[in-house]
Amino acid sequence: QVQLQESGPGLVKPSETLSLTCTVSGGSISGYYWSWIRRPPGKGLEWIGYIYYSGNTNYNPSLKSRVTMSVDTSKNQFSLRLSSVTAADTAVYYCARSHSSRSHLDPWGQGTLVTVSS
Amino acid sequence: EIVLTQSPGTLSLSPGERATLSCRASQSVSSSSLAWYQQKPGQAPRLLIYVASSRATGIPDRFSGSGSGTDFTLTISRLEPEDFAVYYCQQYGGFPWTFGQGTKVEIK
């Protein structure tokens, strides 16, 4: 079955750019929508946005000015960049798959904790 | 943006009891585009229910979802020890996709 695994630095300095990659195994990245979601400590889940395998994107307006997503079909990976981070961006970041632009999220990656601190 | 409000925040129950979790939307969720997820500490969220009432693959039939419009419910008919966790609802009928703040089901 399809599995997702997030990777990237666990510590990012304030004002710098957070960069994460999600590697898809057990299936193709083609034909699906790929989302990033985060959960700050003690808070609920926040959808950051998605990228279609062709490269089309849809971002949460609350983060749109700082978010860039990209996809590399040759590596079966997609990525998230979040610029100008602050302590409020400290969270567990998850990647997940959807079958369409209006569909549930399944499966999810295990998540990776990113801490923003100097 | 559709705001989802889950209640109660915490549900204290014993194994074998029935759990009823509520998710209320600030506006109608189109096409019942609502999902429920279960999350345990240190684990990824797990899809339980989609389009309000369809069980995901491998989910036991003690989990059921219902509702439409602005009011949705997740019911666990008889709690098993592995069901104590946090449950989130999510709508994907409008952008941005949003989640409820979660209901924690804890052992009484």
Coordinates of C-alpha atoms in Angstrom, one line a residue:
Chain A
Q1 CA 0.0 0.0 0.0
V2 CA 1.0 3.6 -0.4
Q3 CA 3.2 5.1 2.3
L4 CA 4.3 8.7 2.8
Q5 CA 7.4 9.9 4.7
E6 CA 8.3 13.5 5.6
S7 CA 11.9 14.6 5.8
G8 CA 13.7 17.8 6.5
P9 CA 15.5 19.9 9.2
G10 CA 13.9 19.7 12.6
L11 CA 15.2 23.1 13.6
V12 CA 14.8 26.3 11.6
K13 CA 15.9 29.8 12.7
P14 CA 13.3 32.7 12.8
S15 CA 13.0 34.6 9.5
E16 CA 14.5 31.7 7.5
T17 CA 12.7 29.3 5.2
L18 CA 11.4 25.9 6.3
S19 CA 11.8 23.2 3.7
L20 CA 10.3 19.7 3.8
T21 CA 10.0 16.8 1.4
C22 CA 7.4 14.0 1.3
T23 CA 8.5 10.8 -0.4
V24 CA 5.8 8.5 -1.7
S25 CA 6.4 4.8 -1.8
G26 CA 4.3 1.8 -2.9
G27 CA 2.5 3.8 -5.6
S28 CA 2.8 6.6 -8.1
I29 CA 2.5 10.3 -7.4
S30 CA 0.7 10.7 -10.7
G31 CA -3.0 11.3 -10.7
Y32 CA -3.4 12.5 -7.1
Y33 CA -3.5 15.6 -5.0
W34 CA -0.8 15.9 -2.3
S35 CA -1.4 18.0 0.8
W36 CA 0.6 19.5 3.6
I37 CA -1.1 19.8 7.0
R38 CA 0.4 20.9 10.3
R39 CA -0.5 20.7 14.0
P40 CA 1.1 23.3 16.4
P41 CA 1.8 22.1 19.9
G42 CA -1.5 21.9 21.9
K43 CA -3.6 23.0 18.9
G44 CA -5.6 21.4 16.2
L45 CA -4.9 20.6 12.6
E46 CA -4.4 23.2 9.9
W47 CA -4.4 22.5 6.2
I48 CA -1.6 24.3 4.4
G49 CA -2.4 23.5 0.8
Y50 CA -2.2 20.9 -1.9
I51 CA -0.3 20.4 -5.1
Y52 CA -1.6 18.2 -8.0
Y53 CA 0.9 15.9 -9.7
S54 CA 0.9 18.2 -12.7
G55 CA 2.0 21.2 -10.6
N56 CA -1.3 23.0 -10.0
T57 CA -1.5 24.3 -6.5
N58 CA -4.1 25.5 -4.0
Y59 CA -2.9 27.2 -0.8
N60 CA -4.7 28.2 2.4
P61 CA -5.1 32.0 2.2
S62 CA -3.8 32.4 5.8
L63 CA -0.4 31.2 4.6
K64 CA -0.5 31.8 0.8
S65 CA 2.0 34.7 0.8
R66 CA 4.7 32.5 2.4
V67 CA 4.0 29.0 0.9
T68 CA 5.5 27.4 -2.2
M69 CA 4.9 23.7 -3.1
S70 CA 6.6 21.8 -5.8
V71 CA 6.5 18.2 -7.2
D72 CA 9.1 15.9 -8.7
T73 CA 7.4 13.1 -10.4
S74 CA 10.7 11.4 -11.4
K75 CA 11.6 11.0 -7.7
N76 CA 8.0 10.4 -6.5
Q77 CA 8.4 13.4 -4.1
F78 CA 6.7 16.7 -3.4
S79 CA 8.0 19.5 -1.3
L80 CA 6.9 22.4 0.9
R81 CA 8.7 25.7 1.5
L82 CA 7.5 28.2 4.1
S83 CA 9.3 31.5 4.2
S84 CA 9.9 34.0 7.0
V85 CA 9.1 31.6 9.7
T86 CA 8.4 32.6 13.3
A87 CA 7.8 30.6 16.5
A88 CA 4.2 30.3 15.5
D89 CA 5.2 28.0 12.7
T90 CA 6.5 25.4 15.2
A91 CA 4.4 22.3 14.5
V92 CA 4.3 18.7 13.5
Y93 CA 4.1 18.8 9.7
Y94 CA 2.2 16.0 7.9
C95 CA 1.9 15.1 4.2
A96 CA -1.2 13.3 2.9
R97 CA -2.9 12.2 -0.3
S98 CA -6.3 13.0 -1.8
H99 CA -8.0 11.4 -4.9
S100 CA -9.4 14.7 -6.1
S101 CA -9.6 18.5 -5.3
R102 CA -12.5 17.8 -3.0
S103 CA -11.7 14.6 -1.3
H104 CA -10.7 13.2 2.1
L105 CA -7.0 12.7 3.1
D106 CA -5.7 9.2 3.1
P107 CA -3.1 8.0 3.8
W108 CA -1.0 10.4 5.9
G109 CA 2.7 10.4 6.7
Q110 CA 3.9 9.9 10.3
G111 CA 4.7 13.6 10.6
T112 CA 7.9 15.5 11.4
L113 CA 8.4 18.1 14.1
V114 CA 9.8 21.4 13.0
T115 CA 10.9 23.8 15.7
V116 CA 11.5 27.5 14.9
S117 CA 14.1 28.8 17.4
S118 CA 17.3 30.7 17.3
Chain B
E1 CA -13.9 29.9 5.6
I2 CA -16.0 27.1 7.1
V3 CA -15.4 26.9 10.8
L4 CA -16.0 23.5 12.4
T5 CA -16.8 23.3 16.1
Q6 CA -16.5 19.9 17.8
S7 CA -18.2 19.0 21.1
P8 CA -17.6 18.0 23.7
G9 CA -13.9 18.9 24.0
T10 CA -13.3 15.8 26.2
L11 CA -15.5 12.7 26.6
S12 CA -14.8 10.5 29.6
L13 CA -16.2 7.0 29.1
S14 CA -15.6 3.4 30.1
P15 CA -14.9 0.5 27.7
G16 CA -18.1 -0.9 26.3
E17 CA -19.9 2.4 26.5
R18 CA -21.3 4.4 23.5
A19 CA -19.5 7.5 22.4
T20 CA -21.3 10.3 20.5
L21 CA -19.1 13.1 19.0
S22 CA -20.6 16.2 17.4
C23 CA -19.2 18.4 14.6
R24 CA -21.1 21.6 13.7
A25 CA -20.2 23.7 10.7
S26 CA -20.6 27.5 10.4
Q27 CA -22.2 27.0 7.0
S28 CA -23.5 24.1 5.0
V29 CA -20.9 21.6 3.9
S30 CA -21.5 20.8 0.2
S31 CA -22.1 17.3 -0.9
S32 CA -21.6 16.1 2.7
S33 CA -17.9 16.5 2.1
L34 CA -17.0 15.7 5.7
A35 CA -14.5 13.2 7.1
W36 CA -13.6 11.9 10.5
Y37 CA -10.0 11.0 11.6
Q38 CA -8.6 9.3 14.7
Q39 CA -5.3 10.3 16.1
K40 CA -3.3 8.6 18.8
P41 CA -0.1 10.1 20.5
G42 CA 2.9 10.0 18.2
Q43 CA 0.9 8.6 15.3
A44 CA -0.5 10.0 12.1
P45 CA -4.2 10.8 11.8
R46 CA -6.2 7.7 10.5
L47 CA -9.2 8.1 8.2
L48 CA -12.3 6.6 9.7
I49 CA -15.3 8.1 7.8
Y50 CA -15.6 10.1 4.5
V51 CA -18.6 11.8 2.8
A52 CA -20.1 11.9 6.2
S53 CA -21.1 8.3 6.5
S54 CA -18.9 6.0 4.5
R55 CA -16.5 3.8 6.5
A56 CA -12.9 3.7 5.2
T57 CA -11.3 0.4 4.4
G58 CA -10.6 -1.7 7.4
I59 CA -12.5 0.4 9.9
P60 CA -14.7 -1.7 12.3
D61 CA -18.4 -1.3 12.0
R62 CA -18.7 0.0 15.6
F63 CA -17.7 3.3 14.0
S64 CA -20.5 5.1 12.1
G65 CA -21.0 8.6 10.8
S66 CA -24.2 10.6 10.1
G67 CA -25.4 14.0 9.3
S68 CA -25.7 16.6 6.5
G69 CA -25.7 20.3 6.0
T70 CA -24.2 21.8 9.2
D71 CA -24.6 19.0 11.7
F72 CA -22.5 15.8 11.7
T73 CA -22.0 13.0 14.2
L74 CA -19.5 10.3 14.8
T75 CA -20.7 7.4 16.9
I76 CA -18.7 4.6 18.4
S77 CA -21.2 2.0 19.4
R78 CA -19.1 0.1 22.0
L79 CA -15.7 1.5 23.0
E80 CA -12.8 -0.8 22.8
P81 CA -9.5 0.0 24.7
E82 CA -7.8 1.0 21.4
D83 CA -10.5 3.6 20.6
F84 CA -9.3 6.1 23.3
A85 CA -7.8 8.8 21.2
V86 CA -8.4 12.3 19.7
Y87 CA -11.0 12.6 16.9
Y88 CA -11.1 15.3 14.3
C89 CA -13.7 16.2 11.7
Q90 CA -12.6 17.9 8.5
Q91 CA -14.6 19.5 5.6
Y92 CA -13.3 19.4 2.1
G93 CA -16.4 20.9 0.4
G94 CA -15.0 24.4 0.4
F95 CA -11.6 26.1 0.4
P96 CA -9.7 26.3 2.5
W97 CA -10.2 22.8 3.9
T98 CA -10.7 23.1 7.6
F99 CA -10.6 20.9 10.7
G100 CA -12.4 20.9 14.0
Q101 CA -10.4 21.4 17.1
G102 CA -10.8 17.8 18.1
T103 CA -12.6 15.7 20.8
K104 CA -10.5 13.7 23.2
V105 CA -12.1 10.4 24.2
E106 CA -10.5 9.3 27.5
I107 CA -10.9 6.4 29.8
K108 CA -13.1 7.2 32.8

